[in-house]
Tab-separated table of C-alpha atoms in Angstrom:
chain	number	residue	atom	x	y	z
A	1	MET	CA	-76.383	32.757	-114.160
A	2	MET	CA	-72.830	29.641	-113.857
A	3	GLU	CA	-75.106	28.533	-110.555
A	4	ASN	CA	-78.188	27.776	-112.253
A	5	GLU	CA	-76.519	26.427	-114.925
A	6	LYS	CA	-74.799	23.946	-112.769
A	7	LYS	CA	-77.815	23.459	-111.275
A	8	SER	CA	-80.331	22.289	-113.838
A	9	SER	CA	-78.052	20.810	-115.289
A	10	ALA	CA	-77.098	18.597	-111.755
A	11	VAL	CA	-80.958	18.280	-111.477
A	12	SER	CA	-81.875	16.577	-115.155
A	13	ASP	CA	-79.186	14.503	-114.210
A	14	VAL	CA	-80.757	13.290	-111.185
A	15	GLY	CA	-83.905	13.345	-113.459
A	16	ALA	CA	-82.366	10.785	-115.617
A	17	TRP	CA	-80.624	9.095	-113.332
A	18	ALA	CA	-84.143	8.305	-111.990
A	19	MET	CA	-85.731	7.825	-114.040
A	20	ASN	CA	-83.552	4.707	-115.219
A	21	VAL	CA	-84.053	2.923	-111.695
A	22	ILE	CA	-87.426	3.528	-111.361
A	23	SER	CA	-88.222	2.080	-115.043
A	24	SER	CA	-85.724	-0.632	-115.347
A	25	VAL	CA	-87.282	-1.899	-111.900
A	26	GLY	CA	-90.771	-1.325	-112.515
A	27	ILE	CA	-90.839	-3.322	-115.901
A	28	ILE	CA	-89.229	-6.487	-114.052
A	29	MET	CA	-92.263	-5.669	-111.321
A	30	ALA	CA	-94.683	-4.995	-113.456
A	31	ASN	CA	-93.814	-7.799	-115.972
A	32	LYS	CA	-93.334	-10.720	-112.771
A	33	GLN	CA	-96.632	-10.003	-111.787
A	34	LEU	CA	-98.384	-10.213	-115.155
A	35	MET	CA	-96.994	-12.926	-116.239
A	36	SER	CA	-96.027	-15.050	-112.947
A	37	ASN	CA	-99.650	-17.267	-112.287
A	38	LYS	CA	-100.256	-15.285	-108.445
A	39	GLY	CA	-100.500	-12.481	-110.844
A	40	TYR	CA	-101.949	-12.678	-114.351
A	41	ALA	CA	-101.187	-15.842	-115.421
A	42	PHE	CA	-100.241	-13.650	-119.199
A	43	SER	CA	-97.885	-16.217	-120.652
A	44	PHE	CA	-97.551	-15.291	-123.266
A	45	ALA	CA	-93.195	-13.336	-123.223
A	46	THR	CA	-92.960	-13.220	-126.833
A	47	THR	CA	-95.513	-11.276	-128.507
A	48	LEU	CA	-96.386	-8.731	-124.797
A	49	THR	CA	-91.300	-7.806	-125.794
A	50	GLY	CA	-93.445	-7.402	-129.802
A	51	PHE	CA	-96.431	-4.946	-127.747
A	52	HIS	CA	-92.989	-3.403	-126.033
A	53	PHE	CA	-90.832	-2.716	-129.965
A	54	ALA	CA	-94.989	-1.537	-131.275
A	55	VAL	CA	-94.953	0.598	-129.252
A	56	THR	CA	-90.781	2.231	-129.184
A	57	ALA	CA	-91.774	2.487	-132.980
A	58	LEU	CA	-93.776	4.784	-133.074
A	59	VAL	CA	-91.660	6.787	-130.136
A	60	GLY	CA	-88.543	6.697	-132.903
A	61	LEU	CA	-90.932	7.821	-135.216
A	62	VAL	CA	-92.347	10.511	-133.785
A	63	SER	CA	-88.792	11.550	-132.503
A	64	ASN	CA	-87.501	11.492	-135.923
A	65	ALA	CA	-90.547	13.573	-137.163
A	66	THR	CA	-89.840	16.604	-134.728
A	67	GLY	CA	-86.585	16.463	-135.543
A	68	TYR	CA	-85.204	15.478	-131.387
A	69	SER	CA	-82.769	12.527	-133.531
A	70	ALA	CA	-81.874	12.208	-137.311
A	71	SER	CA	-82.215	9.553	-138.931
A	72	LYS	CA	-78.616	7.066	-140.460
A	73	TYR	CA	-78.176	4.739	-142.737
A	74	VAL	CA	-77.526	1.167	-141.474
A	75	PRO	CA	-77.547	-1.866	-143.990
A	76	MET	CA	-80.544	-3.594	-143.650
A	77	TRP	CA	-78.932	-6.811	-143.428
A	78	GLU	CA	-77.169	-5.261	-140.722
A	79	LEU	CA	-80.747	-4.409	-138.797
A	80	LEU	CA	-81.602	-7.979	-139.556
A	81	TRP	CA	-78.934	-9.716	-137.650
A	82	PHE	CA	-79.359	-7.561	-134.776
A	83	SER	CA	-83.022	-7.741	-134.656
A	84	ILE	CA	-82.229	-11.194	-134.123
A	85	VAL	CA	-80.276	-11.603	-131.831
A	86	ALA	CA	-82.024	-8.067	-129.223
A	87	ASN	CA	-85.249	-10.828	-129.786
A	88	MET	CA	-83.222	-13.954	-129.103
A	89	SER	CA	-82.619	-12.137	-125.857
A	90	ILE	CA	-85.830	-10.308	-125.283
A	91	THR	CA	-87.764	-13.460	-125.197
A	92	GLY	CA	-84.815	-15.313	-123.118
A	93	MET	CA	-84.881	-12.723	-120.287
A	94	ASN	CA	-88.520	-12.847	-120.212
A	95	PHE	CA	-88.763	-16.519	-120.113
A	96	SER	CA	-86.522	-16.803	-118.105
A	97	LEU	CA	-88.079	-14.222	-115.677
A	98	MET	CA	-91.810	-16.298	-116.262
A	99	PHE	CA	-89.516	-19.235	-115.776
A	100	ASN	CA	-87.884	-18.449	-112.635
A	101	SER	CA	-87.370	-16.301	-109.251
A	102	VAL	CA	-86.943	-12.673	-109.402
A	103	GLY	CA	-83.800	-13.807	-107.581
A	104	PHE	CA	-82.253	-16.389	-109.824
A	105	TYR	CA	-82.887	-13.603	-112.881
A	106	GLN	CA	-81.067	-11.193	-111.727
A	107	ILE	CA	-78.569	-13.108	-110.584
A	108	SER	CA	-78.290	-14.698	-114.344
A	109	LYS	CA	-78.137	-10.793	-115.357
A	110	LEU	CA	-74.649	-10.388	-113.307
A	111	SER	CA	-72.951	-12.984	-115.007
A	112	MET	CA	-72.945	-11.799	-119.023
A	113	ILE	CA	-69.803	-9.341	-117.560
A	114	PRO	CA	-67.982	-12.798	-117.895
A	115	VAL	CA	-68.908	-14.135	-120.656
A	116	VAL	CA	-68.695	-10.378	-122.786
A	117	CYS	CA	-65.172	-10.600	-121.648
A	118	VAL	CA	-64.941	-14.349	-122.628
A	119	MET	CA	-66.701	-13.103	-125.666
A	120	GLU	CA	-64.766	-10.052	-126.689
A	121	TRP	CA	-61.715	-12.548	-126.284
A	122	ILE	CA	-62.846	-15.149	-128.500
A	123	LEU	CA	-64.199	-12.562	-131.539
A	124	HIS	CA	-62.144	-8.706	-130.966
A	125	ASN	CA	-59.039	-10.804	-129.505
A	126	LYS	CA	-59.485	-7.888	-126.061
A	127	HIS	CA	-57.099	-9.285	-123.956
A	128	TYR	CA	-57.381	-7.751	-119.606
A	129	SER	CA	-56.001	-6.689	-116.978
A	130	ARG	CA	-54.638	-9.040	-114.020
A	131	GLU	CA	-58.090	-7.271	-111.765
A	132	VAL	CA	-60.876	-7.418	-114.345
A	133	LYS	CA	-59.826	-11.015	-114.300
A	134	MET	CA	-59.935	-10.658	-110.218
A	135	SER	CA	-63.620	-9.532	-110.234
A	136	VAL	CA	-65.277	-11.304	-113.398
A	137	VAL	CA	-63.785	-14.751	-110.757
A	138	VAL	CA	-65.963	-12.515	-107.474
A	139	VAL	CA	-68.637	-12.861	-110.382
A	140	VAL	CA	-69.047	-16.396	-111.496
A	141	ILE	CA	-68.784	-17.482	-107.890
A	142	GLY	CA	-71.041	-15.453	-106.728
A	143	VAL	CA	-73.681	-16.257	-109.259
A	144	GLY	CA	-72.740	-19.908	-108.828
A	145	VAL	CA	-73.372	-19.885	-105.095
A	146	CYS	CA	-77.379	-18.361	-105.971
A	147	THR	CA	-77.918	-20.441	-108.523
A	148	VAL	CA	-76.386	-23.595	-106.220
A	149	THR	CA	-78.714	-22.229	-103.340
A	150	ASP	CA	-81.492	-21.212	-105.262
A	151	VAL	CA	-84.397	-23.816	-104.447
A	152	LYS	CA	-86.647	-22.269	-107.720
A	153	VAL	CA	-84.251	-22.735	-110.635
A	154	ASN	CA	-85.957	-25.344	-113.166
A	155	LEU	CA	-83.975	-27.191	-116.111
A	156	LYS	CA	-86.995	-25.072	-118.263
A	157	GLY	CA	-86.226	-22.278	-116.779
A	158	PHE	CA	-81.821	-22.178	-116.310
A	159	LEU	CA	-82.591	-23.095	-119.923
A	160	CYS	CA	-84.147	-19.883	-120.816
A	161	ALA	CA	-82.251	-17.721	-118.549
A	162	CYS	CA	-78.177	-19.131	-120.544
A	163	LEU	CA	-79.849	-18.361	-123.551
A	164	ALA	CA	-80.415	-15.326	-123.010
A	165	VAL	CA	-77.023	-14.591	-121.305
A	166	LEU	CA	-75.673	-15.424	-124.538
A	167	SER	CA	-77.267	-13.261	-126.565
A	168	THR	CA	-76.882	-10.736	-124.436
A	169	SER	CA	-73.971	-10.776	-124.452
A	170	LEU	CA	-73.973	-10.616	-128.115
A	171	GLN	CA	-76.288	-8.408	-128.163
A	172	GLN	CA	-73.993	-5.821	-126.265
A	173	ILE	CA	-71.067	-6.256	-128.712
A	174	SER	CA	-72.811	-5.675	-131.296
A	175	ILE	CA	-74.291	-2.748	-130.478
A	176	GLY	CA	-70.836	-1.725	-129.932
A	177	SER	CA	-69.473	-3.008	-133.053
A	178	LEU	CA	-72.174	-0.876	-134.853
A	179	GLN	CA	-72.310	1.878	-132.901
A	180	GLN	CA	-68.294	3.110	-133.732
A	181	LYS	CA	-69.092	0.913	-137.939
A	182	TYR	CA	-71.986	3.135	-138.626
A	183	SER	CA	-71.690	7.012	-136.098
A	184	ILE	CA	-75.061	6.035	-134.477
A	185	GLY	CA	-76.512	6.434	-131.295
A	186	SER	CA	-77.926	3.972	-129.233
A	187	PHE	CA	-82.106	5.507	-129.243
A	188	GLU	CA	-81.377	6.232	-133.721
A	189	LEU	CA	-80.441	2.536	-133.776
A	190	LEU	CA	-82.730	1.387	-131.788
A	191	SER	CA	-85.279	3.721	-134.073
A	192	LYS	CA	-83.509	1.681	-137.027
A	193	THR	CA	-84.642	-1.506	-134.800
A	194	ALA	CA	-87.926	-1.742	-132.974
A	195	PRO	CA	-90.204	-1.413	-136.010
A	196	ILE	CA	-88.213	-4.864	-137.638
A	197	GLN	CA	-88.297	-6.338	-133.422
A	198	ALA	CA	-92.257	-5.313	-133.329
A	199	LEU	CA	-93.023	-6.594	-136.772
A	200	SER	CA	-91.322	-10.032	-136.315
A	201	LEU	CA	-92.242	-10.570	-132.839
A	202	LEU	CA	-95.955	-10.303	-133.571
A	203	VAL	CA	-96.083	-12.469	-136.084
A	204	PHE	CA	-93.923	-15.004	-134.682
A	205	GLY	CA	-94.377	-14.729	-131.078
A	206	PRO	CA	-97.993	-16.079	-130.216
A	207	PHE	CA	-96.276	-19.277	-132.363
A	208	ILE	CA	-93.201	-19.185	-129.632
A	209	ASP	CA	-95.472	-18.386	-126.755
A	210	TYR	CA	-97.664	-21.477	-127.865
A	211	TYR	CA	-94.667	-23.707	-128.331
A	212	LEU	CA	-93.388	-23.237	-124.209
A	213	SER	CA	-96.191	-22.521	-122.495
A	214	GLY	CA	-98.838	-24.493	-125.155
A	215	LYS	CA	-101.528	-21.789	-124.502
A	216	LEU	CA	-102.809	-19.387	-126.836
A	217	ILE	CA	-103.589	-15.858	-127.229
A	218	THR	CA	-106.476	-16.325	-128.345
A	219	ASN	CA	-107.416	-18.301	-125.509
A	220	TYR	CA	-106.981	-15.859	-122.807
A	221	LYS	CA	-109.181	-13.646	-120.711
A	222	ILE	CA	-107.876	-10.423	-120.316
A	223	SER	CA	-109.587	-8.436	-117.424
A	224	THR	CA	-109.067	-4.597	-116.703
A	225	GLY	CA	-105.688	-5.553	-114.197
A	226	ALA	CA	-104.167	-7.484	-117.373
A	227	THR	CA	-104.629	-4.504	-119.342
A	228	PHE	CA	-104.087	-1.932	-117.212
A	229	PHE	CA	-100.373	-3.379	-116.606
A	230	ILE	CA	-100.214	-4.874	-120.497
A	231	LEU	CA	-99.729	-1.016	-120.955
A	232	LEU	CA	-97.634	0.143	-117.748
A	233	SER	CA	-95.112	-2.810	-118.879
A	234	CYS	CA	-95.014	-0.939	-122.779
A	235	SER	CA	-94.852	2.567	-120.990
A	236	LEU	CA	-91.610	1.778	-119.248
A	237	ALA	CA	-90.886	0.111	-121.662
A	238	VAL	CA	-90.846	3.156	-123.850
A	239	PHE	CA	-88.621	4.953	-120.709
A	240	CYS	CA	-86.506	2.515	-119.811
A	241	ASN	CA	-84.740	2.274	-123.741
A	242	VAL	CA	-84.858	6.753	-123.672
A	243	SER	CA	-83.348	6.961	-120.154
A	244	GLN	CA	-80.507	4.509	-121.037
A	245	TYR	CA	-80.305	7.202	-124.162
A	246	LEU	CA	-79.954	10.219	-121.899
A	247	CYS	CA	-77.510	8.490	-119.023
A	248	ILE	CA	-74.816	7.348	-121.683
A	249	GLY	CA	-74.715	10.457	-122.870
A	250	ARG	CA	-74.450	12.161	-119.226
A	251	PHE	CA	-72.853	9.596	-116.977
A	252	SER	CA	-69.442	7.958	-116.956
A	253	ALA	CA	-68.292	3.793	-117.562
A	254	VAL	CA	-68.502	3.485	-113.821
A	255	SER	CA	-70.773	5.598	-113.365
A	256	PHE	CA	-73.618	3.838	-115.156
A	257	GLN	CA	-71.854	0.594	-113.812
A	258	VAL	CA	-72.665	1.882	-110.456
A	259	LEU	CA	-76.460	2.611	-111.469
A	260	GLY	CA	-76.815	-0.707	-112.844
A	261	HIS	CA	-75.935	-2.118	-109.070
A	262	MET	CA	-78.361	0.230	-107.634
A	263	LYS	CA	-80.671	-1.132	-110.067
A	264	THR	CA	-79.459	-5.178	-109.160
A	265	VAL	CA	-80.279	-4.197	-105.355
A	266	CYS	CA	-84.221	-2.626	-105.500
A	267	VAL	CA	-84.826	-5.639	-107.842
A	268	LEU	CA	-83.761	-8.136	-105.024
A	269	THR	CA	-85.494	-6.753	-102.350
A	270	LEU	CA	-88.556	-5.505	-104.224
A	271	GLY	CA	-88.476	-9.139	-106.039
A	272	TRP	CA	-88.035	-10.830	-102.514
A	273	LEU	CA	-90.730	-8.951	-100.725
A	274	LEU	CA	-93.630	-9.079	-103.560
A	275	PHE	CA	-92.688	-12.298	-105.095
A	276	ASP	CA	-90.017	-14.908	-103.436
A	277	SER	CA	-91.030	-15.961	-99.578
A	278	GLU	CA	-87.547	-17.693	-98.830
A	279	LEU	CA	-84.356	-15.909	-99.702
A	280	THR	CA	-81.685	-18.080	-97.676
A	281	PHE	CA	-78.056	-16.701	-96.070
A	282	GLN	CA	-76.461	-18.420	-99.142
A	283	ASN	CA	-78.629	-16.139	-101.103
A	284	ILE	CA	-78.270	-13.271	-99.707
A	285	MET	CA	-74.161	-14.017	-99.875
A	286	GLY	CA	-74.026	-15.200	-103.291
A	287	MET	CA	-75.538	-11.763	-104.139
A	288	LEU	CA	-73.720	-9.511	-101.935
A	289	LEU	CA	-70.356	-11.325	-103.340
A	290	ALA	CA	-71.495	-10.853	-107.653
A	291	VAL	CA	-72.321	-7.788	-106.279
A	292	VAL	CA	-69.358	-6.870	-105.194
A	293	GLY	CA	-66.973	-8.725	-108.073
A	294	MET	CA	-69.595	-5.746	-110.752
A	295	VAL	CA	-68.268	-3.384	-107.911
A	296	ILE	CA	-64.726	-4.203	-108.399
A	297	TYR	CA	-64.976	-4.904	-112.622
A	298	SER	CA	-66.446	-1.505	-112.345
A	299	TRP	CA	-63.037	-0.281	-110.656
A	300	ALA	CA	-61.078	-2.293	-113.108
A	301	VAL	CA	-62.418	-0.790	-115.828
A	302	GLU	CA	-61.807	2.523	-114.590
A	303	VAL	CA	-57.845	2.173	-114.098
A	304	GLU	CA	-57.630	0.613	-117.400
A	305	LYS	CA	-59.120	3.201	-119.815
A	306	LYS	CA	-56.932	6.224	-117.426
A	307	SER	CA	-53.799	3.417	-118.105
A	308	ASN	CA	-54.486	2.699	-122.011
A	309	ALA	CA	-55.423	6.848	-121.875
A	310	LYS	CA	-51.603	7.382	-120.642
A	311	THR	CA	-49.652	5.142	-122.805
A	312	SER	CA	-50.629	5.916	-125.707
A	313	LEU	CA	-50.315	9.541	-125.049
A	314	HIS	CA	-46.912	8.365	-123.615
A	315	HIS	CA	-46.153	7.063	-127.310
A	316	MET	CA	-47.706	9.813	-129.548
A	317	LYS	CA	-44.842	12.168	-126.904
A	318	ASN	CA	-42.791	9.435	-128.748
A	319	SER	CA	-43.996	9.011	-131.879
A	320	LEU	CA	-44.099	12.726	-132.529
A	321	THR	CA	-40.287	14.226	-130.463
A	322	GLU	CA	-39.064	11.342	-133.743
A	323	GLU	CA	-40.944	12.861	-136.236
A	324	GLU	CA	-39.558	16.168	-135.453
A	325	ILE	CA	-35.872	14.732	-135.494
A	326	ARG	CA	-36.935	13.404	-139.134
A	327	LEU	CA	-37.443	16.515	-140.099
A	328	LEU	CA	-35.116	18.267	-138.465
A	329	LYS	CA	-32.738	16.147	-141.139
A	330	ASP	CA	-34.117	15.823	-144.123
A	331	GLY	CA	-34.207	19.596	-143.588
A	332	VAL	CA	-37.254	21.927	-143.038
A	333	GLU	CA	-38.012	22.770	-147.136
A	334	LYS	CA	-39.482	19.434	-146.560
A	335	ALA	CA	-41.501	20.213	-143.707
A	336	PRO	CA	-44.729	21.985	-145.167
A	337	LEU	CA	-45.033	19.255	-148.216
A	338	GLN	CA	-45.638	16.919	-145.209
A	339	ASP	CA	-48.044	19.080	-143.597
A	340	VAL	CA	-50.088	19.468	-146.882
A	341	GLU	CA	-49.998	15.461	-146.926
A	342	LEU	CA	-50.911	14.962	-143.266
A	343	GLY	CA	-54.012	17.465	-144.197
A	344	GLU	CA	-54.756	15.554	-147.352
A	345	SER	CA	-54.850	11.679	-145.465
A	346	LYS	CA	-56.830	12.925	-143.107
A	347	GLY	CA	-59.261	14.253	-145.032
């Protein structure tokens, strides 16, 4: 019986993992085919993101209605702030994918690690170990090598990539703080913000797309192929979001980072095979350096977590003995009274 349970849990873990890899890699490939000039030239990245969130909002509504997820209270101004940052992030990412090669798009995403570290240091005064700092330097060098050697980087694409990286880093920090503040899961948070994001992107999206690409969505001649890729992109966006929610609950931080590296390698390889004919030696070296840096980063963060846990446990033991000594000195009569006070303060 136990063996069967272990088998089914392993199968569902592999399922969640595979679903995340396939949907994440698939959506990048589908969007590139849809938006590139060689594909269907659907250069309306913001409106496409609006479609994604409309479908995701619908899934969230169904999930809440059927009782699969619960709706928790988060103030509207917090949701609006988060939605603006998230919209900037996804729009920036889509335009970065449209204007840049798949290789540069993926490598620019790796630079989010150092950016998040710097932001957390500025915003939350967070300090990092020597190993973490070393791994971040390796990632930065790798990203630098790729950026310098990638011939398909243009000013508009580079600016979109910078906006995408900055806003996505801020979004990741916001997700963490909102989840802690309101004890809300990532999927519940997504269900709350998706309708706001969908509405704002579908209203302002066509104007942003026109400003950036000079084309009106109303003039776009939709084909069967383009319709198929839009529907595929929306479906994969939902699977990507749901699988991320499933994976966060199942895997450790390192496993989730390794999952990320696996996706990076898949995206870079498929991007080169399907879209980019040239892949230079420096390009490959830069990619490898960045991925190695990410692996070291995963390991360093886990080491830091373990040492922090040990330190806090050591402090707890010390403070407990001190507390016991104090209680003994004060006399046993006071002990029950302090326990009651402790209980009250907890409640």
